[in-house]
C-alpha atoms as a PDB file:
ATOM      1  CA  UNK A   1       0.000   0.000   0.000  1.00  0.00           C
ATOM      2  CA  UNK A   2       3.012   2.280   0.063  1.00  0.00           C
ATOM      3  CA  UNK A   3       3.722   2.021  -3.662  1.00  0.00           C
ATOM      4  CA  UNK A   4       3.622   5.083  -5.855  1.00  0.00           C
ATOM      5  CA  UNK A   5       0.817   5.401  -8.378  1.00  0.00           C
ATOM      6  CA  UNK A   6       3.548   5.258 -11.026  1.00  0.00           C
ATOM      7  CA  UNK A   7       3.597   1.460 -10.835  1.00  0.00           C
ATOM      8  CA  UNK A   8       0.171   1.463 -12.529  1.00  0.00           C
ATOM      9  CA  UNK A   9       1.145   3.700 -15.457  1.00  0.00           C
ATOM     10  CA  UNK A  10       1.282   2.069 -18.879  1.00  0.00           C
ATOM     11  CA  UNK A  11       4.674   3.132 -20.198  1.00  0.00           C
ATOM     12  CA  UNK A  12       4.523   0.906 -23.257  1.00  0.00           C
ATOM     13  CA  UNK A  13       4.673   2.344 -26.768  1.00  0.00           C
ATOM     14  CA  UNK A  14       2.581  -0.600 -27.994  1.00  0.00           C
ATOM     15  CA  UNK A  15      -0.417  -0.219 -25.664  1.00  0.00           C
ATOM     16  CA  UNK A  16      -2.427   2.427 -23.893  1.00  0.00           C
ATOM     17  CA  UNK A  17      -4.900   2.310 -21.020  1.00  0.00           C
ATOM     18  CA  UNK A  18      -8.524   3.152 -21.794  1.00  0.00           C
ATOM     19  CA  UNK A  19     -11.319   3.925 -19.320  1.00  0.00           C
ATOM     20  CA  UNK A  20     -14.996   3.147 -19.848  1.00  0.00           C
ATOM     21  CA  UNK A  21     -17.817   3.871 -17.429  1.00  0.00           C
ATOM     22  CA  UNK A  22     -21.299   2.388 -17.531  1.00  0.00           C
ATOM     23  CA  UNK A  23     -24.233   3.212 -15.271  1.00  0.00           C
ATOM     24  CA  UNK A  24     -26.874   0.577 -14.574  1.00  0.00           C
ATOM     25  CA  UNK A  25     -29.805   0.346 -12.168  1.00  0.00           C
ATOM     26  CA  UNK A  26     -29.019  -1.627  -9.023  1.00  0.00           C
ATOM     27  CA  UNK A  27     -31.332  -4.471 -10.037  1.00  0.00           C
ATOM     28  CA  UNK A  28     -29.624  -4.762 -13.455  1.00  0.00           C
ATOM     29  CA  UNK A  29     -26.093  -5.325 -12.131  1.00  0.00           C
ATOM     30  CA  UNK A  30     -26.077  -9.116 -12.518  1.00  0.00           C
ATOM     31  CA  UNK A  31     -27.494  -8.924 -16.037  1.00  0.00           C
ATOM     32  CA  UNK A  32     -24.996  -6.247 -17.079  1.00  0.00           C
ATOM     33  CA  UNK A  33     -22.060  -8.227 -15.686  1.00  0.00           C
ATOM     34  CA  UNK A  34     -23.172 -11.330 -17.600  1.00  0.00           C
ATOM     35  CA  UNK A  35     -23.513  -9.321 -20.817  1.00  0.00           C
ATOM     36  CA  UNK A  36     -20.182  -7.550 -20.217  1.00  0.00           C
ATOM     37  CA  UNK A  37     -18.432 -10.882 -19.685  1.00  0.00           C
ATOM     38  CA  UNK A  38     -19.744 -12.071 -23.063  1.00  0.00           C
ATOM     39  CA  UNK A  39     -18.867  -8.791 -24.829  1.00  0.00           C
ATOM     40  CA  UNK A  40     -15.328  -8.604 -23.455  1.00  0.00           C
ATOM     41  CA  UNK A  41     -14.762 -12.268 -24.313  1.00  0.00           C
ATOM     42  CA  UNK A  42     -15.950 -11.733 -27.885  1.00  0.00           C
ATOM     43  CA  UNK A  43     -13.521  -8.880 -28.626  1.00  0.00           C
ATOM     44  CA  UNK A  44      -9.749  -8.656 -28.630  1.00  0.00           C
ATOM     45  CA  UNK A  45      -9.610  -6.413 -25.560  1.00  0.00           C
ATOM     46  CA  UNK A  46      -7.726  -6.765 -22.315  1.00  0.00           C
ATOM     47  CA  UNK A  47      -9.840  -5.857 -19.269  1.00  0.00           C
ATOM     48  CA  UNK A  48      -7.530  -4.965 -16.377  1.00  0.00           C
ATOM     49  CA  UNK A  49      -9.898  -3.844 -13.634  1.00  0.00           C
ATOM     50  CA  UNK A  50     -13.482  -2.939 -12.778  1.00  0.00           C
ATOM     51  CA  UNK A  51     -14.420  -0.591  -9.964  1.00  0.00           C
ATOM     52  CA  UNK A  52     -18.037  -0.375  -8.823  1.00  0.00           C
ATOM     53  CA  UNK A  53     -19.394   2.725  -7.133  1.00  0.00           C
ATOM     54  CA  UNK A  54     -22.787   3.978  -6.024  1.00  0.00           C
ATOM     55  CA  UNK A  55     -24.053   7.069  -7.861  1.00  0.00           C
ATOM     56  CA  UNK A  56     -26.914   9.298  -6.702  1.00  0.00           C
ATOM     57  CA  UNK A  57     -29.498  10.700  -9.093  1.00  0.00           C
ATOM     58  CA  UNK A  58     -28.605  13.942 -10.878  1.00  0.00           C
ATOM     59  CA  UNK A  59     -31.493  16.378 -11.282  1.00  0.00           C
ATOM     60  CA  UNK A  60     -29.449  19.380 -12.448  1.00  0.00           C
ATOM     61  CA  UNK A  61     -27.358  18.426 -15.464  1.00  0.00           C
ATOM     62  CA  UNK A  62     -28.876  18.558 -18.949  1.00  0.00           C
ATOM     63  CA  UNK A  63     -26.866  15.576 -20.231  1.00  0.00           C
ATOM     64  CA  UNK A  64     -27.295  13.438 -17.136  1.00  0.00           C
ATOM     65  CA  UNK A  65     -26.013   9.892 -16.920  1.00  0.00           C
ATOM     66  CA  UNK A  66     -27.828   9.184 -13.658  1.00  0.00           C
ATOM     67  CA  UNK A  67     -31.523  10.054 -13.753  1.00  0.00           C
ATOM     68  CA  UNK A  68     -31.992   7.735 -10.756  1.00  0.00           C
ATOM     69  CA  UNK A  69     -29.680   5.995  -8.305  1.00  0.00           C
ATOM     70  CA  UNK A  70     -27.408   3.660 -10.255  1.00  0.00           C
ATOM     71  CA  UNK A  71     -24.235   1.665  -9.967  1.00  0.00           C
ATOM     72  CA  UNK A  72     -21.246   2.862 -11.962  1.00  0.00           C
ATOM     73  CA  UNK A  73     -18.850   0.308 -13.393  1.00  0.00           C
ATOM     74  CA  UNK A  74     -15.523   1.925 -14.229  1.00  0.00           C
ATOM     75  CA  UNK A  75     -13.661  -0.441 -16.535  1.00  0.00           C
ATOM     76  CA  UNK A  76      -9.946  -0.144 -17.255  1.00  0.00           C
ATOM     77  CA  UNK A  77      -8.717  -1.722 -20.482  1.00  0.00           C
ATOM     78  CA  UNK A  78      -5.309  -2.060 -22.060  1.00  0.00           C
ATOM     79  CA  UNK A  79      -5.544  -1.409 -25.791  1.00  0.00           C
ATOM     80  CA  UNK A  80      -3.037  -2.013 -28.554  1.00  0.00           C
ATOM     81  CA  UNK A  81      -1.978   1.192 -30.315  1.00  0.00           C
ATOM     82  CA  UNK A  82      -2.876  -0.217 -33.717  1.00  0.00           C
ATOM     83  CA  UNK A  83      -5.733   0.235 -36.150  1.00  0.00           C
ATOM     84  CA  UNK A  84      -6.952  -3.260 -35.279  1.00  0.00           C
ATOM     85  CA  UNK A  85      -6.771  -2.438 -31.548  1.00  0.00           C
ATOM     86  CA  UNK A  86      -8.797   0.726 -32.074  1.00  0.00           C
ATOM     87  CA  UNK A  87     -11.405  -1.073 -34.200  1.00  0.00           C
ATOM     88  CA  UNK A  88     -11.770  -3.837 -31.621  1.00  0.00           C
ATOM     89  CA  UNK A  89     -12.147  -1.329 -28.774  1.00  0.00           C
ATOM     90  CA  UNK A  90     -14.744   0.656 -30.747  1.00  0.00           C
ATOM     91  CA  UNK A  91     -16.804  -2.475 -31.411  1.00  0.00           C
ATOM     92  CA  UNK A  92     -16.491  -3.554 -27.781  1.00  0.00           C
ATOM     93  CA  UNK A  93     -17.575  -0.097 -26.613  1.00  0.00           C
ATOM     94  CA  UNK A  94     -20.666  -0.081 -28.811  1.00  0.00           C
ATOM     95  CA  UNK A  95     -21.644  -3.554 -27.570  1.00  0.00           C
ATOM     96  CA  UNK A  96     -21.200  -2.507 -23.915  1.00  0.00           C
ATOM     97  CA  UNK A  97     -23.222   0.671 -24.530  1.00  0.00           C
ATOM     98  CA  UNK A  98     -26.000  -1.443 -26.049  1.00  0.00           C
ATOM     99  CA  UNK A  99     -25.948  -3.720 -23.005  1.00  0.00           C
ATOM    100  CA  UNK A 100     -26.249  -0.758 -20.634  1.00  0.00           C
ATOM    101  CA  UNK A 101     -29.019   0.872 -22.673  1.00  0.00           C
ATOM    102  CA  UNK A 102     -31.048  -2.328 -22.951  1.00  0.00           C
ATOM    103  CA  UNK A 103     -30.942  -2.658 -19.152  1.00  0.00           C
ATOM    104  CA  UNK A 104     -32.106   0.918 -18.495  1.00  0.00           C
ATOM    105  CA  UNK A 105     -28.620   2.347 -18.011  1.00  0.00           C
ATOM    106  CA  UNK A 106     -26.278   4.655 -19.849  1.00  0.00           C
ATOM    107  CA  UNK A 107     -22.588   5.434 -20.297  1.00  0.00           C
ATOM    108  CA  UNK A 108     -20.176   8.234 -19.435  1.00  0.00           C
ATOM    109  CA  UNK A 109     -19.634  10.704 -22.257  1.00  0.00           C
ATOM    110  CA  UNK A 110     -16.146  12.190 -21.821  1.00  0.00           C
ATOM    111  CA  UNK A 111     -14.034   9.202 -22.752  1.00  0.00           C
ATOM    112  CA  UNK A 112     -14.214   8.225 -26.442  1.00  0.00           C
ATOM    113  CA  UNK A 113     -16.460   8.966 -29.408  1.00  0.00           C
ATOM    114  CA  UNK A 114     -17.057   5.292 -30.188  1.00  0.00           C
ATOM    115  CA  UNK A 115     -20.805   5.157 -29.436  1.00  0.00           C
ATOM    116  CA  UNK A 116     -23.014   5.679 -32.459  1.00  0.00           C
ATOM    117  CA  UNK A 117     -25.162   8.765 -32.860  1.00  0.00           C
ATOM    118  CA  UNK A 118     -28.231   6.613 -32.196  1.00  0.00           C
ATOM    119  CA  UNK A 119     -26.687   5.246 -28.986  1.00  0.00           C
ATOM    120  CA  UNK A 120     -25.831   8.756 -27.822  1.00  0.00           C
ATOM    121  CA  UNK A 121     -29.351  10.015 -28.515  1.00  0.00           C
ATOM    122  CA  UNK A 122     -30.939   7.043 -26.718  1.00  0.00           C
ATOM    123  CA  UNK A 123     -28.639   7.412 -23.711  1.00  0.00           C
ATOM    124  CA  UNK A 124     -29.091  11.179 -23.499  1.00  0.00           C
ATOM    125  CA  UNK A 125     -32.640  12.024 -24.599  1.00  0.00           C
ATOM    126  CA  UNK A 126     -32.141  15.694 -23.645  1.00  0.00           C
ATOM    127  CA  UNK A 127     -29.433  16.065 -26.313  1.00  0.00           C
ATOM    128  CA  UNK A 128     -31.676  18.382 -28.375  1.00  0.00           C
ATOM    129  CA  UNK A 129     -32.083  20.770 -25.460  1.00  0.00           C
ATOM    130  CA  UNK A 130     -28.334  20.677 -24.787  1.00  0.00           C
ATOM    131  CA  UNK A 131     -27.282  21.440 -28.362  1.00  0.00           C
ATOM    132  CA  UNK A 132     -29.995  24.099 -28.755  1.00  0.00           C
ATOM    133  CA  UNK A 133     -28.545  25.885 -25.717  1.00  0.00           C
ATOM    134  CA  UNK A 134     -25.045  25.575 -27.168  1.00  0.00           C
ATOM    135  CA  UNK A 135     -26.191  27.180 -30.429  1.00  0.00           C
ATOM    136  CA  UNK A 136     -28.128  29.870 -28.530  1.00  0.00           C
ATOM    137  CA  UNK A 137     -24.987  30.846 -26.579  1.00  0.00           C
ATOM    138  CA  UNK A 138     -22.643  30.360 -29.561  1.00  0.00           C
ATOM    139  CA  UNK A 139     -24.729  31.220 -32.647  1.00  0.00           C
ATOM    140  CA  UNK A 140     -21.641  31.504 -34.873  1.00  0.00           C
ATOM    141  CA  UNK A 141     -20.386  28.140 -33.600  1.00  0.00           C
ATOM    142  CA  UNK A 142     -16.997  29.563 -32.714  1.00  0.00           C
ATOM    143  CA  UNK A 143     -16.399  26.854 -30.120  1.00  0.00           C
ATOM    144  CA  UNK A 144     -16.066  23.377 -31.633  1.00  0.00           C
ATOM    145  CA  UNK A 145     -14.702  20.026 -30.545  1.00  0.00           C
ATOM    146  CA  UNK A 146     -14.879  16.391 -31.627  1.00  0.00           C
ATOM    147  CA  UNK A 147     -17.890  15.663 -29.431  1.00  0.00           C
ATOM    148  CA  UNK A 148     -19.887  18.501 -30.999  1.00  0.00           C
ATOM    149  CA  UNK A 149     -18.787  17.587 -34.513  1.00  0.00           C
ATOM    150  CA  UNK A 150     -19.897  13.956 -34.036  1.00  0.00           C
ATOM    151  CA  UNK A 151     -23.102  14.329 -32.038  1.00  0.00           C
ATOM    152  CA  UNK A 152     -24.201  17.963 -32.305  1.00  0.00           C
ATOM    153  CA  UNK A 153     -25.228  18.262 -35.926  1.00  0.00           C
END
């Protein structure tokens, strides 16, 4: 317990560590874990760790990932820094997002842009309100990023 956090850093030029986070209702945990086990096993991904935490409902945020109390599953993967590694991780991500959505859950937005537009819109039904506010405050669309380019148009 006295080790530096540095021992966990991926210093390899061949791989990188990738975080995912999925939010599922408490009563859907077993079903999500079973689906996740199948998804991870079906893709060429290396799951290193899963941390589970309790998340309270968010009533304030427009793009909220927790509309009710849920369990968050933070998943740490090691991914090859290759085109094949990226394609496998993208497919795995979309399958895990589908699993969460089908069980009444969602996923955390800030990590990667792998989820489809349809998955994003299903997970975040207030997306229209969010992007309308963005355009209202930035009518000339001066401020852009990859998230907005993928999901905001």
